[in-house]
Amino acid sequence: MPTPKITPKNPAFDFTKYRPFEFAPHLPDRTWCDKRIEKAPIWASVDLRDGNQALIDPMTIEQKLKFFKLLVAVGFKEIEIGFPSAAQVEFDFTRLLIEGGHVPDDVTLQVLVQAREHLIERTFESLKGAKRAIVHVYNSTSRVQRDKVYQLDKDGIKAIAVGGATLLRDIAKRYPETEWIFQYSPESFSQTETDFAVEVCQAVCDVWRPQDGQKVILNLPATVEASTPNLYADQIEYFCRHLPSRKDVIVSLHTHNDRGCGVAASELGVMAGADRVEGTLLGNGERTGNMDILTMAMNLYTQGVDPELDLSQVSEIVQVATDCTNLPVHPRHAYVGELVFTAFSGSHQDAIKKSLDYNEKHPETEQHWDVAYLPIDPVHIGRSYQDVVRINSQSGKGGAAYILQRHYGFDLPRWTQIDFAKVVQNQAESLARELKTDELLDIFTKTYLTQETFKLSDYQINNRGGDVSFNGQIATPTDVLEIIGQGNGALSAFIDGLVKATGKDIHVTNYSEHAINTKATESLLDDELGDNQTNSAAAAYVQLNVAGKVYSGIGVCSSTVSAMLKGVLSALSQSW
């Protein structure tokens, strides 16, 4: 691989062209930083509007309907479905949902519209017959928009907001069969002087009069994320404190991800007093995206807070979302990426294995999830434990041991783990890629269980008052050895016979055994068990010191003694 060329620093990369964020209010007595989120906010999905407008190829009506049904199934009660006055396809989709009976009684449609009369009239037409709907009107209020886009002063901008609010109020009266909820956004709130944002929103409330029963949502967008999340939280807390109509309105957030902190900003904004959060599944949206509702909801879940969304089958949610948007999901995307519950690091794998083993042995003390490197149990969101540990050249002893234990029932003692880890690492390095689970089992089998160097023939073990004798034969590639030995047990008698037959200095340094379920390793054990098929067999782990060097072996058989003897020969074959 050629060495990449590093070009000289681009002189256009000039940080002096930027200035620190200047729109944060003075709030020395802020209270949000001492709070916790103890209840899920009202969630509002904008996948079908914000998310859709950010796609290279916008969704078809069929894809939007499929996505809408997904959002309903997940549990969203407020769904912004589009901008029906902006395009015929958006208008037609709105009519399809209403006339086709696709909107459950407990779900509220939301639509977006600019503060212009003909657009507002068209929007209400699209919603005719809806049981309940949110009409979301907006206009930009930031200094840069006032000065350079609209070229209006603050009074001119406020007049646009008041005019739009008045139109909504008056036109809604033509459709009394629908329960109307009005929503106003001072677009680019994050780059608006907070006092002015309060002034504009209160002027809108003066038109809508929420104190008289008209439901009102004030949505405060970080249209461009321009500050750290704590400063956005200051803006939200200041707004909530100073808005005269605060007790009569729902304060909503709509954060973007330009600085990569959209989720954090919404979390702190809720702590600062907001009631509602708009976002998209997986964070799709303009530029770097909208706030990822799935991530924020799962963050609540990990803290023992009911997210009030059903994310138990997250892989299915991701599949539908990617099918409809044609956008891939990064393998490291929080909670849903292919690799987020996967450990390649040896130390991580070892810690996961030990944590899970501990929890299995102490179920009475483990009432809450507490496993190293796993913030949640993957099973809770429809993922499998096979996702947790995967093997490459960076993996340690714990990873391979975990897979062999979870998938095949082999509980390798530490000294066997160390020995096998070296074999696995060498294989992964030679292939220069990750090893699959079946490949790992194949390596394990060839290394320990199917060695051809020694074959045990018929044998007899006699025990006379604690004096054990062994008499049998083993076949080598070139000879048949008579094994005759004595000891205080079958193992020591067999070793004694091997020492005499081979002339080698052989000592057992470690030994371990356990029962193994043949169902977990049925195909693997067929040859080992022959006609003696039972529900369980024995796995024996033997570590030998042969002429000063240490070797590990494993034997499997329906008989514990035969498994032990095979384990000895497996280890001995490593030295031959």
Coordinates of C-alpha atoms in Angstrom, one line a residue:
M1 CA 0.0 0.0 0.0
P2 CA 1.6 3.3 -1.0
T3 CA 2.3 6.0 1.6
P4 CA -0.4 8.7 1.4
K5 CA 0.9 12.1 0.4
I6 CA 0.4 14.9 3.0
T7 CA -0.2 18.2 1.2
P8 CA 0.8 21.5 2.8
K9 CA -1.7 23.3 5.0
N10 CA -4.4 25.0 2.9
P11 CA -4.1 28.8 3.7
A12 CA -7.9 29.0 3.4
F13 CA -8.1 26.9 6.6
D14 CA -8.3 30.1 8.6
F15 CA -9.9 29.9 12.1
T16 CA -9.8 33.7 12.5
K17 CA -12.7 33.9 10.2
Y18 CA -14.9 32.6 12.9
R19 CA -16.1 34.0 16.2
P20 CA -17.3 32.5 19.4
F21 CA -21.1 31.9 19.9
E22 CA -22.7 35.2 20.9
F23 CA -26.4 34.5 21.3
A24 CA -26.4 32.7 24.7
P25 CA -28.3 34.6 27.4
H26 CA -26.8 35.6 30.7
L27 CA -28.0 32.9 33.1
P28 CA -25.7 32.6 36.1
D29 CA -28.5 30.9 38.2
R30 CA -29.2 28.2 35.7
T31 CA -31.0 25.1 37.2
W32 CA -31.0 22.6 34.4
C33 CA -27.6 21.2 35.2
D34 CA -28.9 19.8 38.5
K35 CA -31.7 17.9 36.9
R36 CA -32.2 14.4 35.5
I37 CA -34.6 13.2 32.8
E38 CA -37.1 11.0 34.6
K39 CA -39.8 10.8 32.0
A40 CA -39.8 10.5 28.2
P41 CA -40.7 13.8 26.4
I42 CA -43.4 13.9 23.8
W43 CA -41.8 12.5 20.7
A44 CA -42.6 13.9 17.2
S45 CA -41.1 12.2 14.2
V46 CA -40.1 14.5 11.3
D47 CA -38.7 11.6 9.1
L48 CA -41.3 12.1 6.4
R49 CA -40.6 15.8 6.1
D50 CA -37.2 16.9 7.4
G51 CA -35.8 13.5 6.7
N52 CA -37.4 13.2 3.3
Q53 CA -36.3 16.6 2.0
A54 CA -32.6 15.6 2.8
L55 CA -32.6 12.6 0.5
I56 CA -31.0 12.5 -2.9
D57 CA -34.0 10.7 -4.1
P58 CA -37.1 11.6 -2.0
M59 CA -39.3 8.8 -1.0
T60 CA -42.2 7.7 -3.2
I61 CA -45.7 7.7 -1.8
E62 CA -45.4 3.9 -1.3
Q63 CA -42.2 4.3 0.6
K64 CA -43.6 7.2 2.7
L65 CA -46.7 5.0 3.6
K66 CA -44.4 2.1 4.6
F67 CA -42.3 4.5 6.8
F68 CA -45.5 6.0 8.3
K69 CA -46.7 2.6 9.3
L70 CA -43.3 1.8 10.9
L71 CA -43.5 5.1 12.9
V72 CA -47.0 4.1 14.1
A73 CA -45.9 0.6 15.1
V74 CA -42.9 2.0 17.0
G75 CA -45.3 4.2 19.0
F76 CA -45.1 7.8 17.7
K77 CA -48.2 9.7 18.5
E78 CA -47.2 12.9 16.5
I79 CA -45.8 12.5 13.0
E80 CA -44.9 15.3 10.7
I81 CA -45.9 13.9 7.3
G82 CA -44.7 16.6 4.9
F83 CA -45.2 20.1 3.4
P84 CA -48.5 19.5 1.5
S85 CA -48.6 23.1 0.0
A86 CA -45.1 22.7 -1.5
A87 CA -45.7 19.8 -3.9
Q88 CA -48.6 17.8 -5.3
V89 CA -47.0 14.5 -4.1
E90 CA -47.0 15.8 -0.6
F91 CA -50.6 16.9 -0.9
D92 CA -51.6 13.5 -2.3
F93 CA -49.8 11.6 0.4
T94 CA -51.7 13.6 3.1
R95 CA -55.0 12.8 1.4
L96 CA -54.0 9.1 1.1
L97 CA -53.5 8.9 4.8
I98 CA -56.8 10.5 5.7
E99 CA -59.0 9.0 3.1
G100 CA -57.4 5.6 3.3
G101 CA -58.0 5.3 7.0
H102 CA -54.3 4.9 7.8
V103 CA -54.2 7.3 10.8
P104 CA -55.1 5.6 14.1
D105 CA -57.3 7.6 16.5
D106 CA -54.4 8.3 18.9
V107 CA -52.0 9.5 16.2
T108 CA -51.9 13.2 15.2
L109 CA -50.7 14.3 11.8
Q110 CA -48.4 17.3 11.6
V111 CA -47.7 19.4 8.5
L112 CA -45.4 22.3 7.9
V113 CA -46.2 25.5 6.1
Q114 CA -44.6 28.9 5.6
A115 CA -46.4 32.0 6.9
R116 CA -48.0 32.8 3.5
E117 CA -51.8 32.9 2.9
H118 CA -52.1 30.8 -0.2
L119 CA -49.8 28.1 1.3
I120 CA -51.7 28.1 4.5
E121 CA -55.1 27.7 2.7
R122 CA -53.7 24.8 0.6
T123 CA -52.4 23.2 3.8
F124 CA -55.8 23.2 5.5
E125 CA -57.4 21.8 2.3
S126 CA -55.0 18.9 2.4
L127 CA -56.1 18.1 6.0
K128 CA -59.8 18.2 5.4
G129 CA -61.5 15.3 7.3
A130 CA -58.6 14.7 9.7
K131 CA -59.7 14.0 13.3
R132 CA -56.8 16.0 14.7
A133 CA -53.9 17.8 13.2
I134 CA -51.0 20.0 14.0
V135 CA -50.4 22.9 11.6
H136 CA -46.8 24.0 11.9
V137 CA -46.0 27.6 10.7
Y138 CA -42.6 29.1 10.8
N139 CA -40.4 32.1 9.8
S140 CA -36.8 32.8 10.3
T141 CA -35.8 35.1 13.2
S142 CA -32.0 35.0 13.4
R143 CA -29.9 38.1 12.9
V144 CA -28.2 36.8 9.7
Q145 CA -31.6 36.0 8.2
R146 CA -33.1 39.4 9.2
D147 CA -30.1 41.3 7.8
K148 CA -29.1 39.3 4.7
V149 CA -32.1 37.2 3.6
Y150 CA -35.2 39.2 4.4
Q151 CA -33.5 42.6 4.9
L152 CA -36.1 43.4 7.6
D153 CA -35.7 44.8 11.1
K154 CA -37.1 43.0 14.2
D155 CA -40.5 44.5 13.8
G156 CA -40.8 43.3 10.2
I157 CA -39.9 39.8 11.2
K158 CA -42.3 39.8 14.1
A159 CA -45.0 41.0 11.7
I160 CA -44.5 38.0 9.5
A161 CA -45.0 35.7 12.5
V162 CA -48.1 37.5 13.7
G163 CA -49.5 37.5 10.2
G164 CA -49.0 33.7 9.8
A165 CA -50.5 33.1 13.3
T166 CA -53.5 35.2 12.4
L167 CA -54.1 33.3 9.1
L168 CA -53.9 29.9 10.9
R169 CA -56.4 31.1 13.5
D170 CA -58.9 32.4 10.9
I171 CA -58.7 29.7 8.3
A172 CA -58.9 26.9 10.9
K173 CA -62.4 28.2 11.7
R174 CA -63.6 27.0 8.3
Y175 CA -62.9 23.4 9.3
P176 CA -64.6 22.9 12.7
E177 CA -64.8 19.2 12.3
T178 CA -61.0 18.9 13.0
E179 CA -59.3 19.4 16.3
W180 CA -56.6 21.9 15.5
I181 CA -53.3 22.3 17.3
F182 CA -51.2 25.3 16.3
Q183 CA -47.4 25.1 16.2
Y184 CA -45.0 28.0 15.7
S185 CA -41.2 27.8 15.1
P186 CA -38.9 30.9 15.2
E187 CA -36.7 29.2 12.7
S188 CA -33.0 29.5 13.5
F189 CA -33.8 30.1 17.1
S190 CA -30.3 28.9 18.0
Q191 CA -28.9 32.0 16.3
T192 CA -31.5 34.4 17.5
E193 CA -31.2 36.7 20.4
T194 CA -33.2 34.9 23.1
D195 CA -35.0 38.0 24.2
F196 CA -36.2 38.5 20.7
A197 CA -37.3 34.9 20.4
V198 CA -39.4 35.3 23.5
E199 CA -40.9 38.5 22.1
V200 CA -41.9 36.9 18.8
C201 CA -43.3 33.8 20.4
Q202 CA -45.4 35.8 22.9
A203 CA -46.7 37.9 20.0
V204 CA -47.9 34.7 18.4
C205 CA -49.4 33.5 21.6
D206 CA -51.3 36.8 21.9
V207 CA -53.0 35.9 18.6
W208 CA -53.7 32.3 19.4
R209 CA -54.6 32.8 23.1
P210 CA -53.6 29.3 24.5
Q211 CA -55.0 30.4 27.9
D212 CA -58.5 30.2 26.4
G213 CA -58.0 26.6 25.4
Q214 CA -56.4 26.7 22.0
K215 CA -53.6 24.1 22.0
V216 CA -50.2 25.6 21.1
I217 CA -46.7 24.2 20.6
L218 CA -43.7 26.6 20.5
N219 CA -40.9 24.8 18.7
L220 CA -37.4 26.1 19.3
P221 CA -35.0 24.8 16.6
A222 CA -31.3 24.6 16.6
T223 CA -31.7 24.9 12.8
V224 CA -27.9 25.2 12.7
E225 CA -26.2 23.8 15.7
A226 CA -23.9 26.7 16.5
S227 CA -22.9 26.3 20.1
T228 CA -22.1 23.7 22.8
P229 CA -25.2 21.9 24.1
N230 CA -25.0 23.7 27.5
L231 CA -25.5 27.1 25.8
Y232 CA -28.5 25.8 24.0
A233 CA -29.9 24.6 27.3
D234 CA -29.3 28.1 28.7
Q235 CA -31.3 29.5 25.8
I236 CA -34.2 27.0 26.5
E237 CA -34.3 27.7 30.3
Y238 CA -34.2 31.5 29.7
F239 CA -37.0 31.2 27.2
C240 CA -39.1 29.1 29.5
R241 CA -38.5 31.5 32.4
H242 CA -39.4 34.7 30.5
L243 CA -42.3 33.7 28.2
P244 CA -45.5 35.0 29.8
S245 CA -47.6 32.2 28.3
R246 CA -45.2 29.4 29.4
K247 CA -47.8 27.5 31.5
D248 CA -50.3 27.4 28.6
V249 CA -48.0 26.1 25.9
I250 CA -45.9 23.0 25.0
V251 CA -42.2 23.9 24.5
S252 CA -40.7 21.7 21.8
L253 CA -37.1 21.2 20.6
H254 CA -35.8 20.6 17.1
T255 CA -32.0 20.2 17.1
H256 CA -29.7 19.6 14.3
N257 CA -26.3 17.9 14.4
D258 CA -23.8 20.3 12.7
R259 CA -21.4 20.0 15.7
G260 CA -22.2 16.4 16.3
C261 CA -24.1 17.1 19.5
G262 CA -27.8 17.1 18.4
V263 CA -28.8 14.3 20.9
A264 CA -26.9 16.0 23.8
A265 CA -28.5 19.4 23.0
S266 CA -32.0 17.9 23.1
E267 CA -31.2 16.0 26.3
L268 CA -30.0 19.2 28.1
G269 CA -32.9 21.1 26.5
V270 CA -35.4 18.7 28.1
M271 CA -33.6 19.2 31.4
A272 CA -33.9 22.9 30.9
G273 CA -37.7 22.7 30.7
A274 CA -38.8 21.5 27.3
D275 CA -41.7 19.1 27.0
R276 CA -41.4 17.8 23.5
V277 CA -38.7 16.7 21.1
E278 CA -38.7 16.5 17.3
G279 CA -36.2 14.3 15.4
T280 CA -35.8 11.4 13.0
L281 CA -35.0 7.8 13.3
L282 CA -31.2 7.3 12.8
G283 CA -30.7 11.1 12.6
N284 CA -31.3 11.6 8.8
G285 CA -31.7 15.2 7.9
E286 CA -30.1 18.2 6.2
R287 CA -26.3 18.6 6.4
T288 CA -25.1 16.4 9.2
G289 CA -28.6 15.4 10.2
N290 CA -31.4 15.9 12.6
M291 CA -31.5 14.8 16.2
D292 CA -31.6 10.9 16.3
I293 CA -34.7 10.0 18.3
L294 CA -33.7 6.4 18.4
T295 CA -30.5 7.2 20.1
M296 CA -32.0 9.6 22.6
A297 CA -34.8 7.1 23.4
M298 CA -32.3 4.3 24.0
N299 CA -30.3 6.7 26.2
L300 CA -33.3 7.0 28.4
Y301 CA -33.8 3.2 28.3
T302 CA -30.3 2.6 29.6
Q303 CA -31.1 4.8 32.6
G304 CA -34.2 2.9 33.6
V305 CA -36.6 5.4 32.0
D306 CA -39.4 4.1 29.8
P307 CA -38.8 5.7 26.4
E308 CA -42.5 5.1 25.5
L309 CA -41.4 3.8 22.1
D310 CA -41.2 0.2 21.2
L311 CA -37.5 -0.4 20.1
S312 CA -37.5 -4.1 21.0
Q313 CA -36.8 -5.1 17.4
V314 CA -34.4 -2.5 16.4
S315 CA -32.9 -4.5 13.5
E316 CA -36.4 -4.5 11.8
I317 CA -36.8 -0.8 12.4
V318 CA -33.4 -0.1 10.8
Q319 CA -34.3 -2.4 7.8
V320 CA -37.5 -0.5 7.0
A321 CA -35.8 2.9 7.5
T322 CA -32.9 2.0 5.2
D323 CA -35.2 0.4 2.6
C324 CA -37.3 3.6 2.4
T325 CA -34.4 6.2 2.5
N326 CA -31.8 4.2 0.6
L327 CA -29.3 5.4 3.3
P328 CA -26.8 3.0 4.9
V329 CA -26.3 2.8 8.6
H330 CA -22.8 3.2 9.9
P331 CA -21.6 0.0 11.6
R332 CA -20.7 2.0 14.7
H333 CA -24.0 3.9 14.9
A334 CA -25.1 4.0 18.5
Y335 CA -27.3 1.0 19.6
V336 CA -28.1 -0.1 16.0
G337 CA -24.9 -0.4 14.1
E338 CA -23.7 -3.9 13.1
L339 CA -20.6 -3.7 15.3
V340 CA -21.8 -1.7 18.4
F341 CA -22.2 -4.8 20.6
T342 CA -19.1 -6.4 19.2
A343 CA -15.8 -6.7 20.9
F344 CA -12.6 -7.5 19.0
S345 CA -10.2 -6.3 21.8
G346 CA -8.9 -9.2 23.9
S347 CA -9.3 -7.3 27.2
H348 CA -12.8 -6.3 26.3
Q349 CA -13.7 -9.9 25.3
D350 CA -12.3 -11.2 28.6
A351 CA -14.2 -8.7 30.7
I352 CA -17.5 -9.5 28.9
K353 CA -17.1 -13.2 29.3
K354 CA -16.3 -12.9 33.0
S355 CA -19.2 -10.5 33.6
L356 CA -21.7 -12.8 31.9
D357 CA -20.3 -15.9 33.7
Y358 CA -20.6 -14.1 37.0
N359 CA -24.2 -13.1 36.3
E360 CA -25.1 -16.6 35.5
K361 CA -23.6 -17.9 38.7
H362 CA -25.2 -15.2 40.9
P363 CA -28.7 -14.6 39.4
E364 CA -30.1 -13.8 42.8
T365 CA -27.9 -10.7 43.2
E366 CA -28.0 -9.5 39.6
Q367 CA -31.4 -7.7 39.4
H368 CA -30.1 -5.0 37.0
W369 CA -28.0 -5.3 33.9
D370 CA -24.3 -4.8 34.8
V371 CA -21.8 -6.2 32.2
A372 CA -18.5 -4.7 31.3
Y373 CA -18.4 -2.9 27.9
L374 CA -22.1 -3.6 27.2
P375 CA -24.4 -0.7 28.2
I376 CA -27.5 -2.8 27.5
D377 CA -28.3 -6.4 27.0
P378 CA -28.4 -6.9 23.1
V379 CA -31.2 -9.4 23.5
H380 CA -33.5 -6.6 24.8
I381 CA -33.5 -5.0 21.3
G382 CA -33.7 -8.2 19.3
R383 CA -29.9 -8.6 18.8
S384 CA -28.1 -11.9 19.5
Y385 CA -25.2 -12.7 21.8
Q386 CA -23.3 -13.8 18.7
D387 CA -22.9 -10.1 17.9
V388 CA -21.1 -9.4 21.1
V389 CA -17.7 -11.1 20.5
R390 CA -16.0 -11.5 17.2
I391 CA -12.5 -12.7 16.5
N392 CA -9.6 -11.0 14.6
S393 CA -5.9 -10.7 15.2
Q394 CA -6.5 -8.2 18.0
S395 CA -8.6 -10.6 20.0
G396 CA -7.5 -12.2 23.2
K397 CA -8.1 -15.4 25.0
G398 CA -11.5 -14.4 26.3
G399 CA -13.1 -13.9 22.9
A400 CA -12.5 -17.3 21.5
A401 CA -13.4 -18.9 24.8
Y402 CA -16.6 -16.9 24.9
I403 CA -17.7 -18.2 21.5
L404 CA -16.8 -21.8 22.2
Q405 CA -18.7 -21.7 25.5
R406 CA -21.8 -19.9 24.2
H407 CA -22.2 -21.7 20.9
Y408 CA -20.7 -25.2 21.6
G409 CA -20.6 -25.7 25.4
F410 CA -16.8 -25.9 25.8
D411 CA -15.8 -24.1 29.0
L412 CA -12.1 -23.7 28.5
P413 CA -9.9 -23.2 31.6
R414 CA -7.6 -20.2 31.6
W415 CA -4.5 -22.1 30.6
T416 CA -6.3 -23.7 27.6
Q417 CA -7.6 -20.2 26.7
I418 CA -4.1 -18.9 26.6
D419 CA -2.9 -21.7 24.4
F420 CA -5.8 -21.6 22.0
A421 CA -5.6 -17.8 21.7
K422 CA -2.1 -18.0 20.2
V423 CA -3.4 -20.5 17.6
V424 CA -6.4 -18.2 16.7
Q425 CA -4.2 -15.1 16.5
N426 CA -1.8 -16.7 14.1
Q427 CA -4.6 -17.9 11.9
A428 CA -6.3 -14.4 11.9
E429 CA -3.0 -12.8 11.1
S430 CA -2.3 -15.1 8.2
L431 CA -5.8 -14.5 6.7
A432 CA -5.7 -10.8 7.5
R433 CA -9.4 -10.7 8.4
E434 CA -12.0 -11.6 11.0
L435 CA -12.6 -15.3 11.7
K436 CA -16.2 -16.6 11.4
T437 CA -17.7 -18.7 14.2
D438 CA -17.6 -21.9 12.2
E439 CA -14.0 -21.2 11.2
L440 CA -13.1 -20.8 14.9
L441 CA -14.7 -24.2 15.7
D442 CA -12.9 -25.8 12.8
I443 CA -9.5 -24.5 14.1
F444 CA -10.4 -25.7 17.6
T445 CA -11.4 -29.1 16.3
K446 CA -8.3 -29.6 14.2
T447 CA -6.0 -28.3 16.9
Y448 CA -7.3 -30.5 19.7
L449 CA -10.0 -33.0 18.9
T450 CA -9.0 -34.7 15.6
Q451 CA -5.3 -35.2 16.0
E452 CA -4.1 -38.3 14.2
T453 CA -0.8 -38.8 16.0
F454 CA -2.1 -41.2 18.6
K455 CA -5.2 -43.5 18.7
L456 CA -6.2 -45.2 21.9
S457 CA -7.1 -48.9 21.4
D458 CA -8.7 -51.2 24.0
Y459 CA -7.6 -50.7 27.5
Q460 CA -8.3 -52.0 31.0
I461 CA -8.1 -50.1 34.3
N462 CA -8.0 -52.1 37.5
N463 CA -8.2 -50.6 41.0
R464 CA -7.0 -52.8 43.9
G465 CA -7.3 -51.0 47.1
G466 CA -6.2 -47.6 45.7
D467 CA -3.4 -49.1 43.6
V468 CA -4.6 -48.4 40.0
S469 CA -3.1 -50.2 37.0
F470 CA -3.5 -49.3 33.3
N471 CA -3.1 -51.8 30.5
G472 CA -3.7 -50.9 26.8
Q473 CA -2.4 -49.9 23.5
I474 CA -2.0 -46.7 21.4
A475 CA -1.3 -46.6 17.7
T476 CA 1.2 -44.1 16.3
P477 CA 1.8 -43.4 12.6
T478 CA 4.6 -45.9 12.6
D479 CA 4.1 -48.3 15.5
V480 CA 1.8 -49.6 18.2
L481 CA 2.8 -48.9 21.8
E482 CA 2.0 -51.1 24.8
I483 CA 1.0 -48.9 27.7
I484 CA 1.4 -50.5 31.1
G485 CA 1.5 -48.3 34.1
Q486 CA 0.6 -47.9 37.8
G487 CA -0.5 -45.0 39.9
N488 CA -3.0 -43.8 42.5
G489 CA -5.6 -43.0 39.8
A490 CA -6.4 -43.7 36.1
L491 CA -4.6 -40.6 35.0
S492 CA -1.4 -41.1 36.9
A493 CA -1.3 -44.8 35.8
F494 CA -1.8 -43.8 32.1
I495 CA 1.0 -41.2 32.4
D496 CA 3.3 -43.8 34.0
G497 CA 2.7 -46.1 31.1
L498 CA 3.4 -43.4 28.5
V499 CA 6.7 -42.5 30.2
K500 CA 7.8 -46.1 30.1
A501 CA 6.6 -46.6 26.4
T502 CA 8.0 -43.3 25.0
G503 CA 11.0 -42.7 27.2
K504 CA 9.9 -39.1 27.6
D505 CA 9.7 -37.1 30.8
I506 CA 5.9 -36.4 31.1
H507 CA 4.1 -34.7 33.9
V508 CA 0.5 -33.4 34.3
T509 CA 0.5 -29.7 35.2
N510 CA -3.2 -28.9 34.9
Y511 CA -6.4 -30.8 34.5
S512 CA -10.1 -29.9 34.3
E513 CA -13.3 -31.5 33.1
H514 CA -17.0 -30.8 32.7
A515 CA -20.1 -32.3 31.2
I516 CA -21.0 -31.0 27.8
N517 CA -24.5 -31.1 26.1
T518 CA -24.3 -33.1 22.9
K519 CA -27.1 -31.1 21.4
A520 CA -24.8 -28.1 21.3
T521 CA -22.1 -30.0 19.5
E522 CA -24.0 -32.8 17.9
S523 CA -22.2 -33.0 14.5
L524 CA -18.8 -32.4 16.2
L525 CA -19.3 -35.3 18.7
D526 CA -20.7 -37.9 16.4
D527 CA -17.4 -39.4 15.6
E528 CA -16.2 -39.1 19.2
L529 CA -19.2 -40.8 20.8
G530 CA -19.9 -43.5 18.2
D531 CA -22.9 -45.6 19.2
N532 CA -22.9 -44.3 22.8
Q533 CA -25.1 -41.3 22.1
T534 CA -26.5 -39.7 25.2
N535 CA -27.8 -36.3 26.2
S536 CA -24.4 -35.4 27.6
A537 CA -20.7 -36.2 27.3
A538 CA -17.5 -35.2 29.0
A539 CA -14.9 -32.7 27.9
A540 CA -11.5 -33.1 29.6
Y541 CA -8.7 -30.5 29.4
V542 CA -5.1 -31.6 30.1
Q543 CA -1.9 -29.7 30.2
L544 CA 1.3 -31.7 30.1
N545 CA 4.9 -30.8 30.7
V546 CA 6.8 -32.9 28.2
A547 CA 10.6 -32.7 28.5
G548 CA 10.4 -29.2 30.0
K549 CA 7.8 -27.7 27.5
V550 CA 4.1 -27.3 28.2
Y551 CA 1.4 -28.5 25.8
S552 CA -2.4 -28.4 26.1
G553 CA -4.9 -31.0 24.9
I554 CA -8.6 -31.7 24.9
G555 CA -10.6 -34.9 24.8
V556 CA -14.4 -35.5 24.4
C557 CA -16.2 -38.8 24.9
S558 CA -19.3 -40.2 26.6
S559 CA -17.0 -41.7 29.2
T560 CA -15.2 -39.2 31.5
V561 CA -12.2 -41.6 31.8
S562 CA -11.9 -42.0 28.0
A563 CA -12.3 -38.2 27.5
M564 CA -9.4 -37.7 30.0
L565 CA -7.2 -40.2 28.2
K566 CA -7.9 -38.6 24.8
G567 CA -7.1 -35.2 26.3
V568 CA -3.7 -36.6 27.4
L569 CA -3.0 -37.9 23.9
S570 CA -4.2 -34.6 22.3
A571 CA -1.6 -32.7 24.4
L572 CA 1.1 -35.3 23.8
S573 CA 0.5 -35.0 20.0
Q574 CA 1.4 -31.3 20.2
S575 CA 4.9 -32.3 21.4
W576 CA 5.5 -35.2 18.9

